[in-house]
Coordinates of C-alpha atoms and ligand atoms in Angstrom, one line a residue:
X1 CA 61.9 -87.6 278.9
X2 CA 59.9 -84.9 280.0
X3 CA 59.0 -82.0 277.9
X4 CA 61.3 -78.5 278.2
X5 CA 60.7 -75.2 279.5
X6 CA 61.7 -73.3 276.3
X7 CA 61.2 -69.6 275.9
X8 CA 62.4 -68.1 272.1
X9 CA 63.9 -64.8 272.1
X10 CA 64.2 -62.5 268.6
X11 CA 63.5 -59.4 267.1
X12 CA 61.4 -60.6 264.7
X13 CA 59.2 -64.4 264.1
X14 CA 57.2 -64.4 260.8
X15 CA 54.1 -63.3 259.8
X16 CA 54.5 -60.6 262.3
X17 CA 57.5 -59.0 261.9
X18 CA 60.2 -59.3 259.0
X19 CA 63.2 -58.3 257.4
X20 CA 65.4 -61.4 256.6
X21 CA 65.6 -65.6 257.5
X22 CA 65.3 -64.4 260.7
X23 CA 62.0 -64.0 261.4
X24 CA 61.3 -67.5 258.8
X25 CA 63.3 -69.3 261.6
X26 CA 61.9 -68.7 264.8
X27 CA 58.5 -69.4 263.1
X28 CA 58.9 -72.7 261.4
X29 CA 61.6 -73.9 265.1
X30 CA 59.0 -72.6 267.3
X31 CA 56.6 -74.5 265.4
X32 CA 58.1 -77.5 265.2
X33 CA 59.3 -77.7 268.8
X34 CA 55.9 -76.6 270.3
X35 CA 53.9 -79.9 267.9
X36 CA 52.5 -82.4 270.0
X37 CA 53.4 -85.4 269.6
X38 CA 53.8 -88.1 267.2
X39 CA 53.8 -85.1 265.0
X40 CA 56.4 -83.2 266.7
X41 CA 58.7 -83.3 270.2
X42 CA 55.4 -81.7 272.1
X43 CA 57.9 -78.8 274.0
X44 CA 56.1 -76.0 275.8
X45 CA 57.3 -73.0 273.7
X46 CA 57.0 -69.6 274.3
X47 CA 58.1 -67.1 271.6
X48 CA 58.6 -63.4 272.4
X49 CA 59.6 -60.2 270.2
X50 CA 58.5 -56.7 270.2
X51 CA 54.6 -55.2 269.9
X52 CA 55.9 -53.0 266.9
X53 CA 53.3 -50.3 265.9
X54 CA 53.5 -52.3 262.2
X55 CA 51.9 -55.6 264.2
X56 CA 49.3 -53.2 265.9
X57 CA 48.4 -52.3 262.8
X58 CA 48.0 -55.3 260.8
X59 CA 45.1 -56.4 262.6
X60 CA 46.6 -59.3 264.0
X61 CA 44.4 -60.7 266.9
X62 CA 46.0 -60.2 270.3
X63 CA 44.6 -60.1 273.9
X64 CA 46.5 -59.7 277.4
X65 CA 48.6 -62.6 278.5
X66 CA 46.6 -62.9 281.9
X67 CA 48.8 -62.0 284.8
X68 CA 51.7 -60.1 282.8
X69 CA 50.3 -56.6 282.8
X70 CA 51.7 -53.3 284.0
X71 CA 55.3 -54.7 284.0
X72 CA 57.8 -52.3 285.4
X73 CA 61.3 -52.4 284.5
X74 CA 63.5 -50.0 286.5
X75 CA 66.4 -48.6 285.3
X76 CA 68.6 -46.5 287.3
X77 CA 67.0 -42.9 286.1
X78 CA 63.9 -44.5 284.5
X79 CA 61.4 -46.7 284.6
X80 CA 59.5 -48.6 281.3
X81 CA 56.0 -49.8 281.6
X82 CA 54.9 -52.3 279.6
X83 CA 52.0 -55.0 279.0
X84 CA 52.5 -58.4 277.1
X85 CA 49.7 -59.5 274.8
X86 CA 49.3 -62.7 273.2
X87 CA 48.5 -64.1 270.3
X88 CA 49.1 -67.8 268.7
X89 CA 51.7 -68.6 266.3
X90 CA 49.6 -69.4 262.9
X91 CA 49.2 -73.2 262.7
X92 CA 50.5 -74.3 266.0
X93 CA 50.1 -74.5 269.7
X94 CA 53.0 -72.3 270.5
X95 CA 51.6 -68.8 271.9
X96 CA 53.7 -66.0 270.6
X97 CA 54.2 -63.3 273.8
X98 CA 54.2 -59.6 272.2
X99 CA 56.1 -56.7 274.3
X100 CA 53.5 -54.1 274.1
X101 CA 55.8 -50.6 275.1
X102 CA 54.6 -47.8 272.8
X103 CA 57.2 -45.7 273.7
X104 CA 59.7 -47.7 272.4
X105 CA 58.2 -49.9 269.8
X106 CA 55.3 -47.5 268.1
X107 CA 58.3 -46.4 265.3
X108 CA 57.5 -47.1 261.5
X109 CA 60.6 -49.6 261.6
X110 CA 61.8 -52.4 263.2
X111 CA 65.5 -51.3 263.3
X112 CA 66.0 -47.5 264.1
X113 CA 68.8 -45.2 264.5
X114 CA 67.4 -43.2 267.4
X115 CA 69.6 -43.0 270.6
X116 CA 67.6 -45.7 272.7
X117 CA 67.6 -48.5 270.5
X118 CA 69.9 -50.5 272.7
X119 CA 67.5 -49.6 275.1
X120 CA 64.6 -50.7 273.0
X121 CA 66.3 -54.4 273.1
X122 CA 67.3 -54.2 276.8
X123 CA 63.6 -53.6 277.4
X124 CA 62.6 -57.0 275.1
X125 CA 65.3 -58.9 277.3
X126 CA 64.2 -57.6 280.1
X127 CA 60.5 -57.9 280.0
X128 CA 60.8 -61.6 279.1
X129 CA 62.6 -62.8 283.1
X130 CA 60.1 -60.7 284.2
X131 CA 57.0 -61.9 282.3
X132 CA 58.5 -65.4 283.6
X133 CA 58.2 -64.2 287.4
X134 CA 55.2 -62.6 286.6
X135 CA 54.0 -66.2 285.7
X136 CA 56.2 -68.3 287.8
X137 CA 57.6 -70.2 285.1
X138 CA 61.0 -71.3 284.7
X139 CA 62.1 -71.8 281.7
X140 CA 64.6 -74.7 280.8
X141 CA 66.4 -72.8 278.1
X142 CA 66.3 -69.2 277.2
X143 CA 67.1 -69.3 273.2
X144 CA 68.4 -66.4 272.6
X145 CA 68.9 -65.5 268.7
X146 CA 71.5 -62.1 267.7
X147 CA 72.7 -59.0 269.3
X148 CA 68.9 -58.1 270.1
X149 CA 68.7 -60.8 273.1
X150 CA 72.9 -60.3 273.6
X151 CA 72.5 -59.1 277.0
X152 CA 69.8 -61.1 278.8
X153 CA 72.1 -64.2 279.5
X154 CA 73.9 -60.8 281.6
X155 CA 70.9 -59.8 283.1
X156 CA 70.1 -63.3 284.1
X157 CA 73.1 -63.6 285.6
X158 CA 72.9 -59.9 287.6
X159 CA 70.2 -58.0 288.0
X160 CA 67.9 -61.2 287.9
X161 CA 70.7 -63.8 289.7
X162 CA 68.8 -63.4 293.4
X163 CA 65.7 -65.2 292.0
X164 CA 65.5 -68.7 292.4
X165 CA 63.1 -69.1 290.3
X166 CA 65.9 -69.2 287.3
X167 CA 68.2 -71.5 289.4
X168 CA 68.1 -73.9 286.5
X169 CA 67.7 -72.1 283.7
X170 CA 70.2 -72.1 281.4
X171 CA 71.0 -69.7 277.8
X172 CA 72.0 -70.7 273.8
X173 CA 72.0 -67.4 272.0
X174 CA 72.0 -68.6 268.4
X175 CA 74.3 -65.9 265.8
X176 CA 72.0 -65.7 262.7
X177 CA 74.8 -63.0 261.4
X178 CA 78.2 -61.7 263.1
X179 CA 77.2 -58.6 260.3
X180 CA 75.0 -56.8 263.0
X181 CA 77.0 -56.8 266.6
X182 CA 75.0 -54.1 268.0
X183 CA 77.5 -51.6 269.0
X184 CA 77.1 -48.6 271.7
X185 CA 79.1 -46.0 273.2
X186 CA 79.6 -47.2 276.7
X187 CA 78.3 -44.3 278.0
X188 CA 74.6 -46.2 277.8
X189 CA 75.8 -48.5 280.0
X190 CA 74.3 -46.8 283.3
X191 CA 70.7 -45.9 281.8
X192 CA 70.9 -49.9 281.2
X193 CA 71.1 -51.0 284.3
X194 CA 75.0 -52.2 283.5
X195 CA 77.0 -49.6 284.8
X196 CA 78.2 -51.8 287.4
X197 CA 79.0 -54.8 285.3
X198 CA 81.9 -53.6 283.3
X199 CA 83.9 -56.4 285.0
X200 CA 81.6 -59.0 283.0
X201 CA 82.0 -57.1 279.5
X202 CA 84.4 -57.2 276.9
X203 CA 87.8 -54.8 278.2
X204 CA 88.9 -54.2 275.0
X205 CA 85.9 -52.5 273.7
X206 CA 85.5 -50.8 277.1
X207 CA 88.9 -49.1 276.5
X208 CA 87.8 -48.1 273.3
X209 CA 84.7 -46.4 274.8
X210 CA 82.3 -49.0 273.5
X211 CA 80.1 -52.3 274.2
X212 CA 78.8 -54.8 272.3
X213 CA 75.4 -56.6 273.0
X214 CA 76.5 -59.5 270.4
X215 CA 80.0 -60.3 272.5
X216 CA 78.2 -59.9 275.9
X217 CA 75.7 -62.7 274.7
X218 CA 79.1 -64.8 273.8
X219 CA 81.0 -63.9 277.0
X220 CA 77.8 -64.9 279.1
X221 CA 75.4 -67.4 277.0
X222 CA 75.8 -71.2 278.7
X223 CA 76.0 -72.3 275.0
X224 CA 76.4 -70.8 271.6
X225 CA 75.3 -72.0 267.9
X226 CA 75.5 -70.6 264.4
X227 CA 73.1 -71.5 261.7
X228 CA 75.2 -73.8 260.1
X229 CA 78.0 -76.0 260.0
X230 CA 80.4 -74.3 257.5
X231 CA 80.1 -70.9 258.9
X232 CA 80.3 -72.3 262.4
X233 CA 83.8 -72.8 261.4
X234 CA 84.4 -69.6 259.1
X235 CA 83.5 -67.0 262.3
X236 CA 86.7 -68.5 264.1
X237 CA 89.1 -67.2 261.4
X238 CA 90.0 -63.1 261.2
X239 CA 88.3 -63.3 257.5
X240 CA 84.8 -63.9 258.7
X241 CA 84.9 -63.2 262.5
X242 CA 84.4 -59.6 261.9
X243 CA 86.5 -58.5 264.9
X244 CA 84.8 -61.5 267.0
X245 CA 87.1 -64.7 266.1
X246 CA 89.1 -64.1 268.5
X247 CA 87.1 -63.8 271.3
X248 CA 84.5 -66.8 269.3
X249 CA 87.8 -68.9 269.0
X250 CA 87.9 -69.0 273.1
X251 CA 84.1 -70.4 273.7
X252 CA 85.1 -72.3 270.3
X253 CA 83.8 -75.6 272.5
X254 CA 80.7 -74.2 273.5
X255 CA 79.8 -73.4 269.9
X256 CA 78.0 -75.4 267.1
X257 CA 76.7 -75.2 264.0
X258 CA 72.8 -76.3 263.2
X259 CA 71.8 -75.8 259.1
X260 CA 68.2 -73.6 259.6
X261 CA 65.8 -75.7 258.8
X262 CA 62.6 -75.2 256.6
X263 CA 58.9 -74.4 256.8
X264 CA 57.5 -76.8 254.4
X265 CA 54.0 -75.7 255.1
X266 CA 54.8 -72.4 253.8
X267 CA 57.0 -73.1 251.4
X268 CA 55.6 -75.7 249.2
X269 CA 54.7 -75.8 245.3
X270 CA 52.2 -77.9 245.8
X271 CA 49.9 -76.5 248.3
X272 CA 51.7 -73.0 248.2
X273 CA 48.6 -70.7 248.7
X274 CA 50.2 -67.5 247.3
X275 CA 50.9 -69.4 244.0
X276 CA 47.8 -69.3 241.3
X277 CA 49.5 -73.2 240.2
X278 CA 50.8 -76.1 241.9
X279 CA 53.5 -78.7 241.0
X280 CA 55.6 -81.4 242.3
X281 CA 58.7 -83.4 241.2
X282 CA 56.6 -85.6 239.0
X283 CA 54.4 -83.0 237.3
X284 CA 55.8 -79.8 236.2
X285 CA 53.7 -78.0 234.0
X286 CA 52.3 -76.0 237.0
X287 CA 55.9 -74.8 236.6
X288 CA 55.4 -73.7 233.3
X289 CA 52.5 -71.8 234.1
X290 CA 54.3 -70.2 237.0
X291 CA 56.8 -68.6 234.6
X292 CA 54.2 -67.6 232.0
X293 CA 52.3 -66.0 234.8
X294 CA 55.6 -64.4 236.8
X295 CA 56.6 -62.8 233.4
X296 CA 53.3 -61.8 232.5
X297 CA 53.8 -59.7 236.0
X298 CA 56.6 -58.6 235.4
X299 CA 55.8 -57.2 232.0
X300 CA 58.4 -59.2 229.9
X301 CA 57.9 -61.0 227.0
X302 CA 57.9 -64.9 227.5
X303 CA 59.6 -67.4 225.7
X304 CA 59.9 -70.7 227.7
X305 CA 63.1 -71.0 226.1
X306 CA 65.0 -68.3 227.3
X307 CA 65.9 -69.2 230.9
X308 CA 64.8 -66.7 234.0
X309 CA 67.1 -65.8 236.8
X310 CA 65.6 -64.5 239.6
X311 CA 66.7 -62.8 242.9
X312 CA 65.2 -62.2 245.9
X313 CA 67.4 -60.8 248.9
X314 CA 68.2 -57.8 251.5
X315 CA 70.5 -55.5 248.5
X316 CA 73.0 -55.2 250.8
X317 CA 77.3 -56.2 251.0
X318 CA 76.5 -59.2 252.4
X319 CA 74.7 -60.7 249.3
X320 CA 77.6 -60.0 246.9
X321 CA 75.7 -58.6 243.9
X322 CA 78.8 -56.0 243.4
X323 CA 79.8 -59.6 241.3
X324 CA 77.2 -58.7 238.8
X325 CA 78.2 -55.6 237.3
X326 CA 81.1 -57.7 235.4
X327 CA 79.3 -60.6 234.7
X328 CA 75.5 -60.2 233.5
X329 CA 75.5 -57.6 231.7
X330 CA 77.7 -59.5 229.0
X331 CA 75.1 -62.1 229.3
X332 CA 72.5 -60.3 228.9
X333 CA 74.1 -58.7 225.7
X334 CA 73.9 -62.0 224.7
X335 CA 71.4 -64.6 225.8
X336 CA 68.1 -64.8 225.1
X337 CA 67.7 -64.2 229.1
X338 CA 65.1 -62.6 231.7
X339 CA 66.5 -61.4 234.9
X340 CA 64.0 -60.8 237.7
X341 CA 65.0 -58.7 240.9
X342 CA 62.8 -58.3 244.2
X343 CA 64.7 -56.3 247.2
X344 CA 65.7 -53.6 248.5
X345 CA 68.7 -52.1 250.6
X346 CA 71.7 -49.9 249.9
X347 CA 71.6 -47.3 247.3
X348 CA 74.4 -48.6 245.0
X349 CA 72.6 -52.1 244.5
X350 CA 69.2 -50.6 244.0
X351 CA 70.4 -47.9 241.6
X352 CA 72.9 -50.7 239.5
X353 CA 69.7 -53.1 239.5
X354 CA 67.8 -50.0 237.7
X355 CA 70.1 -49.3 235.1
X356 CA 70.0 -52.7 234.0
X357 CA 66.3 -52.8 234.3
X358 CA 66.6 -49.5 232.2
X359 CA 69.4 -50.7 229.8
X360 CA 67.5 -53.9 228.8
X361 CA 63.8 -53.2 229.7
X362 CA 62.1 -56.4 227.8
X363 CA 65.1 -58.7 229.8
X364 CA 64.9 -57.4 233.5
X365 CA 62.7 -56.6 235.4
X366 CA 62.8 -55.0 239.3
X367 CA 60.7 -54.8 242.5
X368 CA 62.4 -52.5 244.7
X369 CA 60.8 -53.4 248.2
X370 CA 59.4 -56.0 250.3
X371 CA 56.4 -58.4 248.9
X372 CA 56.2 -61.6 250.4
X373 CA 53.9 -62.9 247.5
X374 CA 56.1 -61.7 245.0
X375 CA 59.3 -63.5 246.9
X376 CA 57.2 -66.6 246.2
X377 CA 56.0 -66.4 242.8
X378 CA 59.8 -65.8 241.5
X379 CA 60.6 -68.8 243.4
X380 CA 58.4 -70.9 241.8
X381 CA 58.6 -68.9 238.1
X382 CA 62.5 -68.8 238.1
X383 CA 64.6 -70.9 236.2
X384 CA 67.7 -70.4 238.0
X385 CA 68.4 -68.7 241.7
X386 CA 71.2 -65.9 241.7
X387 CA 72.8 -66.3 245.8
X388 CA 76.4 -64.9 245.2
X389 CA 76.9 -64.2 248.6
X390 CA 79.9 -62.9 250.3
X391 CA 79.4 -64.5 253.2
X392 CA 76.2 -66.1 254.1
X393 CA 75.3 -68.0 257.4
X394 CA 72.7 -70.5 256.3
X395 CA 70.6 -68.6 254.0
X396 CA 66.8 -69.9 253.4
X397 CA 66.6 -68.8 250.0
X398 CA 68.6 -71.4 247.9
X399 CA 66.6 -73.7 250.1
X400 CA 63.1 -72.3 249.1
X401 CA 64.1 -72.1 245.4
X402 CA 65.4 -75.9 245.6
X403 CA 62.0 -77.1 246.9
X404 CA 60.8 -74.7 244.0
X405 CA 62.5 -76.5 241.4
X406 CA 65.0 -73.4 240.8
X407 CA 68.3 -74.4 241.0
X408 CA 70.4 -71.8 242.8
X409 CA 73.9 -70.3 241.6
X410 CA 76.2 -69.9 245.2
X411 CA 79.0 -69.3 246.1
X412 CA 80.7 -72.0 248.2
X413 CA 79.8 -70.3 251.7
X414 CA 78.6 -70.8 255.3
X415 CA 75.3 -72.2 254.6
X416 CA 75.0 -72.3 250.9
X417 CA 78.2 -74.3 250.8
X418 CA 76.7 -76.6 253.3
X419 CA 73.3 -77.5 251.4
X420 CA 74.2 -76.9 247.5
X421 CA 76.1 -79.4 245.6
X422 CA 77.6 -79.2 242.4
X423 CA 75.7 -80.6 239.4
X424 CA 77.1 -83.4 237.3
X425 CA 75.8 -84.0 234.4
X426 CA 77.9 -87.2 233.9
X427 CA 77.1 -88.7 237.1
X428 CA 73.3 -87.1 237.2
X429 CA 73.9 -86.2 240.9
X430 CA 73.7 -82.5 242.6
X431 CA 71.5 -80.2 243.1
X432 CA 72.9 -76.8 242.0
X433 CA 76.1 -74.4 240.6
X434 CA 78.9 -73.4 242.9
X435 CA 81.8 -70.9 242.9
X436 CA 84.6 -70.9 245.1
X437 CA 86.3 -67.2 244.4
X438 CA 84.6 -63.9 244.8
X439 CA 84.9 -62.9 241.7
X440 CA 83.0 -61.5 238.6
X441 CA 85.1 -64.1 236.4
X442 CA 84.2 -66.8 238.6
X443 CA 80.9 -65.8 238.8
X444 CA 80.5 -65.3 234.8
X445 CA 82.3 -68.7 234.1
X446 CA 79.5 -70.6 236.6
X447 CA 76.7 -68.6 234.8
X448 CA 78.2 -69.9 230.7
X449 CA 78.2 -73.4 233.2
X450 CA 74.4 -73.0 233.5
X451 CA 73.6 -72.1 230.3
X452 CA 75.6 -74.7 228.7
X453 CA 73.1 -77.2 230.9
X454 CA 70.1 -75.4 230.2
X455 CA 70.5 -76.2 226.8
X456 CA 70.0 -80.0 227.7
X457 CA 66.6 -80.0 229.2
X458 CA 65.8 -83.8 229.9
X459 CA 69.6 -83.0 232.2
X460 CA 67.6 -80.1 233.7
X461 CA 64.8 -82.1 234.7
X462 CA 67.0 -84.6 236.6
X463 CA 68.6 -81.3 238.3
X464 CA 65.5 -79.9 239.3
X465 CA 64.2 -83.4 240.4
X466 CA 66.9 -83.5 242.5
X467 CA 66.8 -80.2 244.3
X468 CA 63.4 -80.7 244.9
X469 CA 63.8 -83.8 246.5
X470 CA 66.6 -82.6 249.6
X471 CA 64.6 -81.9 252.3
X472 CA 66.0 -79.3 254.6
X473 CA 62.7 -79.7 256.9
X474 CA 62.5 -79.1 261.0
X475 CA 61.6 -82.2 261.1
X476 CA 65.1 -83.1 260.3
X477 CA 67.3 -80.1 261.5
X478 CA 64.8 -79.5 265.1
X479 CA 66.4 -82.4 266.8
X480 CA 69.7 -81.3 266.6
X481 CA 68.4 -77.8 268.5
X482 CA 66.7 -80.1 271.1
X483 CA 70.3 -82.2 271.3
X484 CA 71.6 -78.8 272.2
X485 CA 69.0 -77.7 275.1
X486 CA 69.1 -81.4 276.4
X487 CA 72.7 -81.2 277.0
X488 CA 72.5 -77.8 278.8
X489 CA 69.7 -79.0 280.8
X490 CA 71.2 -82.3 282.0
Ligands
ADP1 P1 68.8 -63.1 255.1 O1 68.2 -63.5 256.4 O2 70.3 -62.8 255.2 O3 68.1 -61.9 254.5 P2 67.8 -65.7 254.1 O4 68.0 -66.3 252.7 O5 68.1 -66.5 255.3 O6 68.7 -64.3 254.1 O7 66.3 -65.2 254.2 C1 65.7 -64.2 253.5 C2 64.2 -64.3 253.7 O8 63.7 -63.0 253.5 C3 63.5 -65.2 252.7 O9 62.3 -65.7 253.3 C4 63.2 -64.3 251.6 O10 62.2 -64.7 250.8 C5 62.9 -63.0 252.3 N1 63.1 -61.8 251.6 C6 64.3 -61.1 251.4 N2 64.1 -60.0 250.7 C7 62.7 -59.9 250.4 C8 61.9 -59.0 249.7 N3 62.4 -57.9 249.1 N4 60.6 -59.3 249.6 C9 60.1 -60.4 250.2 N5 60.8 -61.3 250.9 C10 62.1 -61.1 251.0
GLC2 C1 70.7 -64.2 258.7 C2 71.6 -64.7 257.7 C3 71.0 -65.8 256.8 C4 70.3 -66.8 257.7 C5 69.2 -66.1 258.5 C6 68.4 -67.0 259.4 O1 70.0 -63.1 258.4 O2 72.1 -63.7 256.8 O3 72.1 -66.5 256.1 O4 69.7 -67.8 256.9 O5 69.8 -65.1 259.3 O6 69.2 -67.8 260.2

């Protein structure tokens, strides 16, 4: 079979921009799909997201993609300019395509609240069918990923439907989270370029003097996926749809659910390059150093007794740590415990994390921010991994910490439910701890659970022996993305 035409779409790919999973997934799918082979499925992959002013100034080595300068994109009032430059995706053949556009993109964040950020993402859609013309390439598949890339299958459809050029190609714009929808007054729709396609958009949020980028991408993608199997199913039912099951429930054939898959290179203990010691499954002790170390950090007192429970995560609804403020602080009245906390997010979460921090200051500890080094080390220093999501559509981080040897604490959701199973320590299988109900009781009860196991370490080992034996790799979740592009394509 011949090799696809594929051309990733997101708002952010990792090391260059991120905020979330996101970005980890792009990197480690472009990756995989781009290997050549025997090593990987050898696809020609290009990656695109936006030249934000933080990439420009991280020194990151880019030159002009030859022949895809000087783009113009007309609007109906306006017209952007913008330049792609290039640069390769680290350890791989895949070239990632940066959307140079200061005017849009030179803003200290990623994500703004200024009045042209739909316009911003119109711009990344747009620029990418016309970097293709620019270049002559058709892609296969556009792979589109959240509200970001909503409207291009649109625009491929419209504005971009006379050029034959994209006879054949066809869309999958992958939800990562039905939290974000991307929401605008409809008002926007002219300075898009869409004020004639309000046939083609959703009528009920038209009526209500809205559109939505995430429900266009639905209405118009060829194909649609969700990062994993469980929550594939949960966005078709009024609790987790978030005002989209309905319409979901309609393209419910065209939808699937693919578990993310993980970057092994980067997330290893036993090469990890951000970690000062190395383990595997059959010698921990780097382990053991890794804690020593992490706490040492941290500025608690270490005692490799007393187990450390660490959290790493966007502070925000989503990630359910409103469960804690019934639940941990009993323990850590109690326990001989250490509680480790790296995020940042809503106000609440960040100001609750601090008053534990200040309540027992030699048992928790916090990072409020983002430090990718740090995200690693508790990985790899932790004990046990806190994910009591609300709702969580794959997650990345329970896998990490089971590579880690960290088993995680879930609840039975989306993703989490879909790659943590429940240690037994009669039958010596499973991987992890699971709660079904969201809440604090059930959430305390699985935490005594933990404990109770902790307290039989040559149990733990086998726990953490099996966790860090799944393997969650592209190598084993890529294929069923390249299932899904073959189908559209044949
Ligand atoms: P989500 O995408 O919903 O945030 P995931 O578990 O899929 O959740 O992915 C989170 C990713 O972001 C992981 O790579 C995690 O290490 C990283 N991350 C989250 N918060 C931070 C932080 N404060 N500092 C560093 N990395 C973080
Ligand atoms: C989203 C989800 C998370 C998922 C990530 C990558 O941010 O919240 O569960 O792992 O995207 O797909």
């Amino acid at each position: 079979m011949r090799p696809l035409r594929l051309c990733l779409v997101a708002s952010e790919v990792a090391p260059f921009a991120k905020t979330g999973g996101l970005a980890d997934v792009l990197t480690g799918l472009g990756r995989w799909l781009g290997r050549k082979p025997p090593a990987g499925p050898g696809h020609e992959v290009r990656l695109f997201l936006p030249y934000y002013q933080r990439i420009a100034e991280r020194d990151v080595a880019t030159k002009p993609l030859p022949g895809a300068s000087n783009l113009e994109i007309r609007f109906p009032n306006r017209t952007i300019r913008c330049s792609i430059r290039t640069t390769p995706l680290p350890q791989s053949d895949v070239l990632v395509h940066l959307v140079d556009c200061p005017e849009l993109y030179g803003r200290p964040d990623l994500y703004t609240e200024d009045a042209d950020e739909a316009l911003r993402f119109a711009v990344l859609c747009r620029a990418v069918l016309e970097t293709c013309q620019r270049l002559q390439w058709a892609p296969d598949v556009v792979h589109c990923n959240d509200w970001h890339t909503g409207l291009l299958p649109l625009y491929l459809r419209t504005t971009y439907a006379w050029d034959r050029l994209f006879a054949h190609t066809k869309t999958l714009l992958t939800i990562h989270n039905i939290g974000y929808q991307g929401v605008f007054p409809d008002s926007q729709l002219e300075a898009l370029g869409l004020g004639e396609q309000r046939a083609h958009l959703h009528h009920g949020d038209l009526r209500d003097g809205r559109f939505s980028c995430l429900k266009t991408g639905v209405l118009h993608a060829n194909k649609l996926s969700t990062v994993s199997r469980t929550y594939a199913r949960e966005i078709l039912t009024p609790e987790f749809g978030m005002g989209m099951d309905e319409l979901l429930r309609t393209r419910e054939h065209d939808l699937f659910g693919i578990v993310n898959g993980v970057d092994y290179g980067d997330w290893n203990p036993g090469t990890d390059p951000l970690l000062p010691h190395h383990y595997n499954a059959n010698d921990l002790s780097g382990k053991a150093q890794m804690k020593a170390a992490l706490l040492g950090r941290m500025g608690l007192p270490h005692d490799p007794r007393a187990p450390v429970f660490g959290v790493v995560s966007r502070l925000t609804a989503q990630k359910g740590f409103e469960l804690f403020a019934d639940s941990i602080p009993v323990f850590l009245q109690r326990e001989d415990m250490r509680l480790l906390v790296l995020g940042s997010g809503e106000t609440q979460h960040e100001k609750y994390f601090q008053w534990l921090r200040d309540t027992w200051p030699n048992k928790v500890a916090v990072y409020r921010g983002f430090h990718d080094e740090l995200a690693h080390w508790i990985e790899a220093g932790s004990d046990v991994f806190l994910m009591p999501s609300r709702f969580e559509p794959c997650g990345l981080n329970q896998m990490y910490s089971l590579r880690y040897g960290t088993p995680p604490v879930v609840r039975r959701t989306g993703g989490l439910a879909d790659t943590v199973q429940a240690w037994d320590p009669n039958t010596r299988q499973g991987n992890g701890f699971l709660f079904d109900a969201f809440t604090s009781q059930a959430l305390a009860g699985t935490i005594d659970w933990v404990l109770r196991n902790w307290r039989d370490q040559r149990g733990w080992r086998e726990l953490v022996k099996n966790g860090m034996r799944c393997d969650f790799s592209w190598e084993k979740q890529g294929p069923e993305y390249v299932g899904l592009y073959r189908s559209l394509v044949s």
